[in-house]
Backbone as a chain_set.jsonl record, in Angstrom:
{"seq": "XXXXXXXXXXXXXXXXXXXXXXXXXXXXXXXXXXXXXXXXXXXXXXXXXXXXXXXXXXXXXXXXXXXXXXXXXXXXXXXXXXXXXXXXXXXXXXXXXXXXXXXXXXXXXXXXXXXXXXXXXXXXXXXXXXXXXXXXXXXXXXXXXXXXXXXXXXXXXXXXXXXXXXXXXXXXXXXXXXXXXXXXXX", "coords": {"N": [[-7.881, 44.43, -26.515], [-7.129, 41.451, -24.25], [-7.153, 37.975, -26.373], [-9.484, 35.547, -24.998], [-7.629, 32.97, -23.492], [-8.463, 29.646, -24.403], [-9.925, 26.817, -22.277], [-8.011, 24.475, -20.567], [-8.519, 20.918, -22.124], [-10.478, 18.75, -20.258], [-9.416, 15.988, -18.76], [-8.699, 12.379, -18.501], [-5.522, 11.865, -17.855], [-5.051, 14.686, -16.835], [-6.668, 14.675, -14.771], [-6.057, 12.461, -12.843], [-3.644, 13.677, -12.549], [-3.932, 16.187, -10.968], [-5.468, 15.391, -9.046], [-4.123, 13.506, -7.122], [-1.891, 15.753, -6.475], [-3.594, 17.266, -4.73], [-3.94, 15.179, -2.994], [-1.601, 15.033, -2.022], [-0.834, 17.324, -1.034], [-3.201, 17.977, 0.537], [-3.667, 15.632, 1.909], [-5.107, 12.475, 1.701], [-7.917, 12.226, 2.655], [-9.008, 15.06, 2.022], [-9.508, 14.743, -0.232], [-12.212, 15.221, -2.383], [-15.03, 14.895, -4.712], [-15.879, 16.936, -5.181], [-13.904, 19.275, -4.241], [-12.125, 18.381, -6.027], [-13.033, 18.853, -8.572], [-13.067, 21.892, -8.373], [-10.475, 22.611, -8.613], [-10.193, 22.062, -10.666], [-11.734, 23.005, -12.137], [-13.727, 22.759, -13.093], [-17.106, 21.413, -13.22], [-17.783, 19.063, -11.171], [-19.073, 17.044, -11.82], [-18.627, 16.57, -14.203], [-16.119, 15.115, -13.893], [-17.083, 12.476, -13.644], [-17.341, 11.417, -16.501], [-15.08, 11.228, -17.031], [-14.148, 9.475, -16.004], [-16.219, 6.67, -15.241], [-17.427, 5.644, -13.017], [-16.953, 7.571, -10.913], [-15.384, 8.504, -7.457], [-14.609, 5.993, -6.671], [-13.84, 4.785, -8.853], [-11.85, 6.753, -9.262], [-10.172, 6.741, -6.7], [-9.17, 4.113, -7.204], [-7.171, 4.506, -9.723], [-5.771, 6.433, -8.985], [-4.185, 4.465, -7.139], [-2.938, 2.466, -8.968], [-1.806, 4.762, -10.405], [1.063, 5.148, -8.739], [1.647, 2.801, -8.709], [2.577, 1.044, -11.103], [4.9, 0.004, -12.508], [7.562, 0.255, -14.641], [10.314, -1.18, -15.732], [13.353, -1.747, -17.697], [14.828, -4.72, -18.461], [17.783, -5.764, -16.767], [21.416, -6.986, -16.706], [21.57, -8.669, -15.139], [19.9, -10.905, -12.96], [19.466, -10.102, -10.386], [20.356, -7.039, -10.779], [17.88, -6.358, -12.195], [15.9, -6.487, -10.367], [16.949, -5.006, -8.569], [16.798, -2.596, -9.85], [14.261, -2.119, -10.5], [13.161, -2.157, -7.799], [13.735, 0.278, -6.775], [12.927, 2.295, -8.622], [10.536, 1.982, -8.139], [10.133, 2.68, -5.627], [10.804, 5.392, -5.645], [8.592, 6.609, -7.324], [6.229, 6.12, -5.585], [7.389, 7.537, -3.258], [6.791, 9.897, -4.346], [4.873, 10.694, -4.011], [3.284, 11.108, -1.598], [0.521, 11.257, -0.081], [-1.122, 9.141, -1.179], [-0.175, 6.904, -0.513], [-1.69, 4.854, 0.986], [-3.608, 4.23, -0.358], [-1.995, 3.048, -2.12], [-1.061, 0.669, -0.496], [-3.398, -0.905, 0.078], [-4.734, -1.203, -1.872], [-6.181, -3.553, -4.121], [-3.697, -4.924, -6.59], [-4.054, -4.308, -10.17], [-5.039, -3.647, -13.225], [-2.693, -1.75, -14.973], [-1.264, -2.186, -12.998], [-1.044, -4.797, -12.239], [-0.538, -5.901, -14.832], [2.635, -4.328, -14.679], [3.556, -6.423, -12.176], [3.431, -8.489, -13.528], [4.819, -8.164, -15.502], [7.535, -8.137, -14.12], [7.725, -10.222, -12.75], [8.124, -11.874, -15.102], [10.515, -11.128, -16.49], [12.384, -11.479, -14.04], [12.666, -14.326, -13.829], [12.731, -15.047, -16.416], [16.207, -14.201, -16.355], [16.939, -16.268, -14.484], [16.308, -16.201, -11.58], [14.92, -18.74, -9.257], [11.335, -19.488, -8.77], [9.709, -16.663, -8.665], [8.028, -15.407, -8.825], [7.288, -15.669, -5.467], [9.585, -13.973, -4.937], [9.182, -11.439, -6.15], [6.841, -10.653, -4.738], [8.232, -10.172, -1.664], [9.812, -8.279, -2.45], [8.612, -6.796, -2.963], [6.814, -5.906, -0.731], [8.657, -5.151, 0.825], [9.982, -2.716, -0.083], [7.352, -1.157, 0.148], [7.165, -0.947, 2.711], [8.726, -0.417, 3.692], [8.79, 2.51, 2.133], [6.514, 3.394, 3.328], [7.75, 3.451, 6.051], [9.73, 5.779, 5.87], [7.625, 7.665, 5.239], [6.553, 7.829, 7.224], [8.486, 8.87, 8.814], [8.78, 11.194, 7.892], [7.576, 13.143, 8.819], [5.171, 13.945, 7.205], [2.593, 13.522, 7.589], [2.318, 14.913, 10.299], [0.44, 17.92, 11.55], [1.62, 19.916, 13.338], [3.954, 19.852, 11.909], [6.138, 22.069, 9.473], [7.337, 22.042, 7.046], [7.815, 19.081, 5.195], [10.316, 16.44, 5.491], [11.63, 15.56, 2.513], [13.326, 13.856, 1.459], [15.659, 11.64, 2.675], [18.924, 11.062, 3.277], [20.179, 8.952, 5.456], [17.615, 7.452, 5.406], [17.85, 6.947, 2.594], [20.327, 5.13, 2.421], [19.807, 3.128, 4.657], [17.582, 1.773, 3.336], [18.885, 0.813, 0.722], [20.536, -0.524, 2.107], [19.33, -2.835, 3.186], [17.649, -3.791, 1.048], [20.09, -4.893, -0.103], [20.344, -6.741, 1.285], [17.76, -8.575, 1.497], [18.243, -9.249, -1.313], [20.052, -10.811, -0.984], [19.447, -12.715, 0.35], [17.383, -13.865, -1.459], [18.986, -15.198, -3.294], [20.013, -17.142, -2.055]], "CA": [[-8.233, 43.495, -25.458], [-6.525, 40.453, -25.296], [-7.942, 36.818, -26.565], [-9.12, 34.559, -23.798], [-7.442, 31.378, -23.428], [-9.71, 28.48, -23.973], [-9.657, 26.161, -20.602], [-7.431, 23.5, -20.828], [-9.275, 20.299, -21.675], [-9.995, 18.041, -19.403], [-8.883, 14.425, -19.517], [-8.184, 11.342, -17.621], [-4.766, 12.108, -16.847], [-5.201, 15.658, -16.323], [-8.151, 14.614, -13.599], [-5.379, 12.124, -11.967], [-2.498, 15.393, -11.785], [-4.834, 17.125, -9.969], [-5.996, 14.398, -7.387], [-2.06, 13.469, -6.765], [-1.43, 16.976, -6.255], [-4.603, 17.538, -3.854], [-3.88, 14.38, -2.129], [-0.378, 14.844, -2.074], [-0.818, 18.51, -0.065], [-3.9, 18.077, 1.807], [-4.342, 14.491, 2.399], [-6.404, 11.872, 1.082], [-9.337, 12.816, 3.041], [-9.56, 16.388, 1.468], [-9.926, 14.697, -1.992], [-13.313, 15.241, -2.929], [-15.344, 15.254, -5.876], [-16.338, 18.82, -5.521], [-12.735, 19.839, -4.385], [-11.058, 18.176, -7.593], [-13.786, 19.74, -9.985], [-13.249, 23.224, -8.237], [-9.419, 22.773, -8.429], [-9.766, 21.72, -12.62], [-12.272, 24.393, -13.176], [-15.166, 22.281, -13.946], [-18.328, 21.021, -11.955], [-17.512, 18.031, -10.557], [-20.005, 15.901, -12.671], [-17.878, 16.523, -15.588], [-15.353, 13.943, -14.237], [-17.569, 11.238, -14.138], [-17.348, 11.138, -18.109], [-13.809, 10.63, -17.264], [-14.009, 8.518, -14.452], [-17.687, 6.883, -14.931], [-17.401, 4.192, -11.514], [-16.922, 8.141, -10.025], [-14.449, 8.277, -6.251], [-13.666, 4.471, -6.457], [-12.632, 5.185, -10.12], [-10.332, 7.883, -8.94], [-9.059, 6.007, -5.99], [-7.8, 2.531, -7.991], [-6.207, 5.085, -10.758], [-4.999, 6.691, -8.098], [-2.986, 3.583, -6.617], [-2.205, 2.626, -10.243], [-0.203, 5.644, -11.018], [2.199, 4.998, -8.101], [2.426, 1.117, -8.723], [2.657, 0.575, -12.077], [6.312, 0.486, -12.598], [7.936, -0.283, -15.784], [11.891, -1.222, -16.28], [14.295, -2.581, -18.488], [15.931, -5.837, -17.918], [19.246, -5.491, -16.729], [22.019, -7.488, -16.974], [21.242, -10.167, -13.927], [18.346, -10.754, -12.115], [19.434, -8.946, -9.381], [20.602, -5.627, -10.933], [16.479, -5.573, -12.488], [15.267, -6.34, -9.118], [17.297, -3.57, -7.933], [16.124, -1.142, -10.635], [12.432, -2.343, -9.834], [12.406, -1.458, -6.186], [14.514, 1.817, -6.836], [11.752, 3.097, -9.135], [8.579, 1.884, -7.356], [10.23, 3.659, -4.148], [10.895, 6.967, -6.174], [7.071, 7.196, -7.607], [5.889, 5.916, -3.947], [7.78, 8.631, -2.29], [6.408, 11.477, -5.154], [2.994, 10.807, -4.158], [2.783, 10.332, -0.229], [-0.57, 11.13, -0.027], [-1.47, 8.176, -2.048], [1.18, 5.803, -0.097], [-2.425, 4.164, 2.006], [-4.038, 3.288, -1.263], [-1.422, 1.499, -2.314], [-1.322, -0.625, 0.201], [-4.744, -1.345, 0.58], [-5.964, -1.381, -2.903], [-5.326, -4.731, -4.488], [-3.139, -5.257, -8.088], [-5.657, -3.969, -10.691], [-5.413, -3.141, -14.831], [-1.116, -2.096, -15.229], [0.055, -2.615, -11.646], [-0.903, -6.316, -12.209], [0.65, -6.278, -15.539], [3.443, -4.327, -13.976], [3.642, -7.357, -11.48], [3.621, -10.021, -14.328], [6.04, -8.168, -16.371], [8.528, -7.944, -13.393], [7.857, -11.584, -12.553], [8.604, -12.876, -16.459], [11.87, -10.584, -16.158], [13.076, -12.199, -13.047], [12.326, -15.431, -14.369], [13.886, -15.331, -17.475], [17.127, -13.842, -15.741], [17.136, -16.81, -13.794], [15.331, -16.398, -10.273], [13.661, -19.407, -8.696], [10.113, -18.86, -8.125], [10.183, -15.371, -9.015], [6.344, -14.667, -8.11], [7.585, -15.071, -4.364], [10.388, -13.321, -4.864], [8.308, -10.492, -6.473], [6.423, -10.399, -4.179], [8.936, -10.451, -0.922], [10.22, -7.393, -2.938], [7.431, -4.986, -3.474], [6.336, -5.993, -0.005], [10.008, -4.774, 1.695], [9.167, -1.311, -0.785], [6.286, -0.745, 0.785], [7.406, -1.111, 3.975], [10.285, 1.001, 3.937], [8.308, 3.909, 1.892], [6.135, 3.564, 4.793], [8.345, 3.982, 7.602], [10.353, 6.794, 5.478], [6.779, 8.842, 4.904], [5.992, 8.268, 9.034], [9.495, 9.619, 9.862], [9.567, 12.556, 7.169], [6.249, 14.493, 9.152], [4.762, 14.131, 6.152], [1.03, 13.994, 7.847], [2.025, 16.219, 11.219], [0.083, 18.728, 11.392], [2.837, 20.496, 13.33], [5.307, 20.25, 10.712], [5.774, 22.996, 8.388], [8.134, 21.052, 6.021], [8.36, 18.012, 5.549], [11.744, 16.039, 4.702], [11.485, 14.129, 1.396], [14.558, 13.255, 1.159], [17.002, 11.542, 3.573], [20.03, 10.491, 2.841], [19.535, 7.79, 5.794], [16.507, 6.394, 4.347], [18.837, 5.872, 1.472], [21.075, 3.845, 3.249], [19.153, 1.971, 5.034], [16.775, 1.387, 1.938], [20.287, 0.003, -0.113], [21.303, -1.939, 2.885], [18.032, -3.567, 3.242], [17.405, -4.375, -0.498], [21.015, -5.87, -0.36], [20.264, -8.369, 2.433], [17.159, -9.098, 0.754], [18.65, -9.942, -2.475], [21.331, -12.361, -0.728], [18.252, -13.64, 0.8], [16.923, -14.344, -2.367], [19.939, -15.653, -3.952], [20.172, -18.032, -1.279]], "C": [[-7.672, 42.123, -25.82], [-7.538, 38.849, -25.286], [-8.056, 36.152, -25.484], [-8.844, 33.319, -24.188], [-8.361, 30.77, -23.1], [-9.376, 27.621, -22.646], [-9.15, 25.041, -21.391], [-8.304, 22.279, -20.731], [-9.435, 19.053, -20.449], [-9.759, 16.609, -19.797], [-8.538, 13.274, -18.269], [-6.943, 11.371, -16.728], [-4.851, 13.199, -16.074], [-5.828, 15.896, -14.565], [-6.753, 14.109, -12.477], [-4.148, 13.104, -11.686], [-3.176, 15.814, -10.689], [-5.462, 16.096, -8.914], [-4.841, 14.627, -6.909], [-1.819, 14.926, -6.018], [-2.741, 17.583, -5.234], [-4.122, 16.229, -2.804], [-2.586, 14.378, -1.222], [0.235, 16.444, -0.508], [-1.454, 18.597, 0.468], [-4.07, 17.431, 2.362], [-5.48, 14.085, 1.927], [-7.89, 11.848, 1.354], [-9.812, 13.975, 2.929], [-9.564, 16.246, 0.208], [-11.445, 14.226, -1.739], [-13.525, 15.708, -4.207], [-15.284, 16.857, -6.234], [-14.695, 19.182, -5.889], [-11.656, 19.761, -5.61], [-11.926, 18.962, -8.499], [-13.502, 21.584, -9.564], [-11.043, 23.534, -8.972], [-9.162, 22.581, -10.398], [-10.305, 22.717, -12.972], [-13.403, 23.881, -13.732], [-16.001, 21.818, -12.849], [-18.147, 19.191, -12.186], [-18.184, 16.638, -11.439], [-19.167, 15.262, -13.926], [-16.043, 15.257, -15.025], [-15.675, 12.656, -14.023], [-17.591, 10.524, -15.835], [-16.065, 10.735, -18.017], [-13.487, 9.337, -17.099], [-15.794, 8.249, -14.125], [-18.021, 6.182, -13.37], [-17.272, 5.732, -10.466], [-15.493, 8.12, -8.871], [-14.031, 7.052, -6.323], [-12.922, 4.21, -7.968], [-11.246, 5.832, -9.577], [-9.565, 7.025, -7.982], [-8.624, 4.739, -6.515], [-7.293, 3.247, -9.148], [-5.222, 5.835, -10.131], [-3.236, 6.093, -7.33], [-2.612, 3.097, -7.932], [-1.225, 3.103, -10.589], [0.641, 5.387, -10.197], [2.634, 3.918, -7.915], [2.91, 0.386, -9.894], [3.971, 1.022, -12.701], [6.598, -0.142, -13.794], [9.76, -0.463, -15.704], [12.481, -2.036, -16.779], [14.9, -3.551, -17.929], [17.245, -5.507, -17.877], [20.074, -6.957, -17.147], [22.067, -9.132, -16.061], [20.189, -9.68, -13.265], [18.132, -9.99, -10.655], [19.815, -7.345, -9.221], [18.678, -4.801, -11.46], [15.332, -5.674, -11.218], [15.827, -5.252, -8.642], [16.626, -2.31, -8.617], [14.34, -0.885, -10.35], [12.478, -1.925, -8.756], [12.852, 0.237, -5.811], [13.877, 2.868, -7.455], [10.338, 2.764, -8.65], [8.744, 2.263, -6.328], [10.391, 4.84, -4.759], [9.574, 7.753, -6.528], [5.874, 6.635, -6.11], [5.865, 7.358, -3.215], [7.659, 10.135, -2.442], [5.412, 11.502, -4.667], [2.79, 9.827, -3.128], [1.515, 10.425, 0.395], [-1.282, 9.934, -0.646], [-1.003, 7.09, -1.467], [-0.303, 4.71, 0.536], [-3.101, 3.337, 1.069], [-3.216, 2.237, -1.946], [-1.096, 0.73, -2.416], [-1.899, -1.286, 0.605], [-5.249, -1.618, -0.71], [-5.336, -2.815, -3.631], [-4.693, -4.417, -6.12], [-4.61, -4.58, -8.836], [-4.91, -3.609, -12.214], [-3.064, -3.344, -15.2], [-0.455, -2.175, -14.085], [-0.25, -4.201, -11.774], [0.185, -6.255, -13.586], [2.29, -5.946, -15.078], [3.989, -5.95, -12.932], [4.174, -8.529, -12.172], [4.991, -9.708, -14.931], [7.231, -8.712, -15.221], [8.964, -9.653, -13.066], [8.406, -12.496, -13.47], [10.302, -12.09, -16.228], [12.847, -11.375, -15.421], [13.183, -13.866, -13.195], [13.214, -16.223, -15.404], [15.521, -14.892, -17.308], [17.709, -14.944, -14.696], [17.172, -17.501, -12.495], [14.493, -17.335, -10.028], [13.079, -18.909, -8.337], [10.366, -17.407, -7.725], [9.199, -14.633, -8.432], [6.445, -14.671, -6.466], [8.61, -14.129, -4.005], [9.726, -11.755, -5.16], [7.72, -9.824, -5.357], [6.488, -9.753, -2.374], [9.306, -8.315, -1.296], [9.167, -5.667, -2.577], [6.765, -5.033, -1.784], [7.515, -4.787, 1.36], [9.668, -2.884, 0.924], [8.787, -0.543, -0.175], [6.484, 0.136, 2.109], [8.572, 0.046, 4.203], [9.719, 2.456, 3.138], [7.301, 4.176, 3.136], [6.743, 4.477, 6.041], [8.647, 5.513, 6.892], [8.948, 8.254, 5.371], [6.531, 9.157, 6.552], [6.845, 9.328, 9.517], [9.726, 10.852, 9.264], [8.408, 13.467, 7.917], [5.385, 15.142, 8.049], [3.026, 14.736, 6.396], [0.864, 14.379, 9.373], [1.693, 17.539, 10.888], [1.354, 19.911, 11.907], [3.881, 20.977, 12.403], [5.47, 20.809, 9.552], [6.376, 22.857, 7.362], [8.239, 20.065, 6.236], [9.681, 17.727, 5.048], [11.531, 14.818, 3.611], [12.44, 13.721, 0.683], [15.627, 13.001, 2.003], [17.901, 10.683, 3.242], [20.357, 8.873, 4.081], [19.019, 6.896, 5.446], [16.931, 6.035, 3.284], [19.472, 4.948, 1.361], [20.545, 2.933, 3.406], [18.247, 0.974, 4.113], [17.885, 0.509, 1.235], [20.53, -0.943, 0.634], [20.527, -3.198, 3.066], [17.787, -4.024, 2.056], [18.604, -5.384, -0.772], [20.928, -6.982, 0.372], [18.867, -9.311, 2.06], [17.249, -9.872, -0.58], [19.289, -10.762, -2.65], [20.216, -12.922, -0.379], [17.765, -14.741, -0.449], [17.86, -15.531, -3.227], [19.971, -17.093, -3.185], [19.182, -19.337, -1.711]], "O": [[-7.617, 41.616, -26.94], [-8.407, 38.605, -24.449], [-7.042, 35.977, -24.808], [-9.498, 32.636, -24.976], [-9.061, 30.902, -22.095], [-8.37, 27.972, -22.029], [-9.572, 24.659, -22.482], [-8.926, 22.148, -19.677], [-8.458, 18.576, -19.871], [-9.885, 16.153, -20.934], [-8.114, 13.629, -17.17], [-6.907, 11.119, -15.524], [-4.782, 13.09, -14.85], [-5.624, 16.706, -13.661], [-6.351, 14.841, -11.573], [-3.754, 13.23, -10.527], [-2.793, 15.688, -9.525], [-5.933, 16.547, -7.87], [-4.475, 15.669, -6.367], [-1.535, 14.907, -4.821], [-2.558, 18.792, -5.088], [-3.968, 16.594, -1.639], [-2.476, 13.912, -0.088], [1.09, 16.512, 0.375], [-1.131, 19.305, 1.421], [-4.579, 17.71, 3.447], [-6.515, 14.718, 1.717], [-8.808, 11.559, 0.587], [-10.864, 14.257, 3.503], [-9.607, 17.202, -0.566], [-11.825, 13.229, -1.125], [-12.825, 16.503, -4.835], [-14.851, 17.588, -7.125], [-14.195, 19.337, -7.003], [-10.795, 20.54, -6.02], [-11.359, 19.79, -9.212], [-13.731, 22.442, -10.416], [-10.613, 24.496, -9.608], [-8.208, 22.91, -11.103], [-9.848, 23.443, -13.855], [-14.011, 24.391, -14.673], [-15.622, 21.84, -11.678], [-18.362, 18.434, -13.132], [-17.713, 15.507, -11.556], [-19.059, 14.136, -14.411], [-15.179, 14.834, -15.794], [-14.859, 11.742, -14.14], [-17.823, 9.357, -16.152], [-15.709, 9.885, -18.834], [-12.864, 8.467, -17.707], [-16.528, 8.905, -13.387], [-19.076, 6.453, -12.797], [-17.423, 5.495, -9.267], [-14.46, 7.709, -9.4], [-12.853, 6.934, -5.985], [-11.849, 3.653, -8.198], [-10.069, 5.472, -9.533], [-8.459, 6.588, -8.298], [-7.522, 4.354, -6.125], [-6.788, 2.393, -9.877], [-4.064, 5.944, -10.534], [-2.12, 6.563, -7.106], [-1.454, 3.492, -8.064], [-0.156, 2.614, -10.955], [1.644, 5.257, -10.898], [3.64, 3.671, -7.249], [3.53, -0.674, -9.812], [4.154, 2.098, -13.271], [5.913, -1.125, -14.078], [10.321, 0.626, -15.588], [12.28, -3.201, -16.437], [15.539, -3.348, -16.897], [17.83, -5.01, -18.839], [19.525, -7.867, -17.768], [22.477, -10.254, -16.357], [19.72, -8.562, -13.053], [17.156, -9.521, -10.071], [19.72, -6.612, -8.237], [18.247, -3.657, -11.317], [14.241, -5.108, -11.147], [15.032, -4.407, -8.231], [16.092, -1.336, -8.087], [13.591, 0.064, -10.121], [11.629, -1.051, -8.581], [12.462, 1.039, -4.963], [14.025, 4.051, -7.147], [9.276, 3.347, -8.866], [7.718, 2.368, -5.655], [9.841, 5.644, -4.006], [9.329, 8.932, -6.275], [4.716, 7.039, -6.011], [4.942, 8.049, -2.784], [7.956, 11.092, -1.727], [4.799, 12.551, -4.861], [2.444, 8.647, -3.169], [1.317, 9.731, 1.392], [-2.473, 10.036, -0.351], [-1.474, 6.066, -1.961], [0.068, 3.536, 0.554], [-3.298, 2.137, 1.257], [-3.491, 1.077, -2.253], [-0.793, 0.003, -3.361], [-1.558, -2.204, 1.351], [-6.267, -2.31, -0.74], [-4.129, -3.054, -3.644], [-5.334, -3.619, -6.805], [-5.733, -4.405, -8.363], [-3.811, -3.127, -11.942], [-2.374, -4.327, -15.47], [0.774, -2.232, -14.038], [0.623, -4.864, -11.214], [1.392, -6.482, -13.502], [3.133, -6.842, -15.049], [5.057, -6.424, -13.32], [5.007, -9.335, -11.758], [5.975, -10.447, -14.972], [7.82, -9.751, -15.52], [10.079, -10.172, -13.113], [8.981, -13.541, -13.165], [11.182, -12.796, -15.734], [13.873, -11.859, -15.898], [13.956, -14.47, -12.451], [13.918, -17.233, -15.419], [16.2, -15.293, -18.253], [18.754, -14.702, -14.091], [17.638, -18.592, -12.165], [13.329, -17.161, -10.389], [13.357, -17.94, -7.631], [11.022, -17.016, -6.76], [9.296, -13.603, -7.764], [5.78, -13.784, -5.93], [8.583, -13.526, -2.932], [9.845, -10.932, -4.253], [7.985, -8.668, -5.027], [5.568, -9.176, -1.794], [9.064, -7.38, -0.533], [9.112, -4.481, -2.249], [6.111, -4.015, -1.556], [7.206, -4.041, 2.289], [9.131, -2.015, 1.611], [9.315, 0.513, 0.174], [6.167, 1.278, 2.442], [8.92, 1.039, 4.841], [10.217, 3.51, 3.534], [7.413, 5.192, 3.821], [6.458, 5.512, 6.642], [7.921, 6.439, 7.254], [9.202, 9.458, 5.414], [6.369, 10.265, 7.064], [6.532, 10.288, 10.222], [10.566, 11.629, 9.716], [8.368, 14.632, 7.521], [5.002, 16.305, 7.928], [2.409, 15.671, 5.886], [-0.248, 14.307, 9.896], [2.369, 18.254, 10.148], [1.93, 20.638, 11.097], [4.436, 22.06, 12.219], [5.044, 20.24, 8.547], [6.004, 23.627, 6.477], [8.702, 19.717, 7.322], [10.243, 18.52, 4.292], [11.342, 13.614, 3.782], [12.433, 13.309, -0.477], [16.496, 13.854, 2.184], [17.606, 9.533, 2.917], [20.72, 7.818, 3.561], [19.465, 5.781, 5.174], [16.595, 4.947, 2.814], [19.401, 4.048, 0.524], [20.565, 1.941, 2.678], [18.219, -0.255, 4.162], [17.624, -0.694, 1.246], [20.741, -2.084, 0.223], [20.984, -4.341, 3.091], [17.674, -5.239, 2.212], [18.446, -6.421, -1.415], [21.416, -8.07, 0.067], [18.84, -10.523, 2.27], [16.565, -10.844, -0.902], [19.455, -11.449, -3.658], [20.009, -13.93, -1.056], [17.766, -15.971, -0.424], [17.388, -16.568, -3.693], [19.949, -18.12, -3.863], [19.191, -20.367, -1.038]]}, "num_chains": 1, "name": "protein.A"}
């Protein structure tokens, strides 16, 4: 007979996989406590030890994981602004169930640091007033992972695939970040 595998333990990130991935396929209004504890394998209580604040825990770790961007300084202040909005639209657009928190949930723990780092970056690279610029930035992001999740049928019920990836929305995303960045320059 063979040995049973012990249950994988559980854990903080583990808890946030499994939201992401519930939120991500049923929609943020079929994340529940129960439904995440049935989906880990444990009774629901057991991720309050993770997550003691409970559902408003989960939802600001939630918008966390998809804002808290990290990247290397590039070479000018506008190649690490480019790399910044090119990776906070890539973990945006992994986790479109999540896209409402956050834009509703405010800065919080490493999406603020995220925020600061990006701001000292741009700063020291040479960007006047960098914190509006920053901010101009992650706002245009938003906005364009937005439209791109409305137009992929991401939350029609109708639609039995969605499209998460258009080569359009690429475009337009590049062309738009470039007229923003002359903006900025300006």
């Amino acid at each position: 007979m063979p040995a049973k595998r012990p249950p994988v333990p559980l854990s903080r990130e583990r808890i946030i996989e499994t939201a992401l991935h519930i939120a991500d396929t049923q929609g943020l209004r079929r994340l529940t406590m129960r439904r995440l504890g049935d989906a880990l394998q444990v009774e629901a209580m057991a991720i309050y030890h993770h997550l003691p604040r409970g559902k408003e825990a989960l939802m600001d770790a939630l918008a966390e994981h998809v804002t808290a961007v990290h990247v290397e300084p590039a070479a000018s202040w506008q190649d690490t602004a480019r790399a910044w909005c090119r990776a906070s639209r890539e973990l945006l657009r992994d986790h479109p169930g999540v896209l409402a928190l956050a834009l509703t949930k405010p800065p919080k723990g490493a999406t603020a640091i995220s925020i600061r780092e990006q701001t000292d970056q741009l700063a020291e690279a040479g960007l006047p007033d960098a914190a509006e610029a920053v901010r101009a930035l992650r706002a245009f992001v938003f906005g364009s992972v937005a439209v791109e999740v409305q137009q992929s049928g991401w939350a029609d019920p109708e639609v039995d695939e969605w499209v998460r990836r258009d080569e359009r929305a690429d475009a337009d995303f590049e062309s738009g970040l470039d007229a923003l960045l002359r903006g900025l320059r300006a």
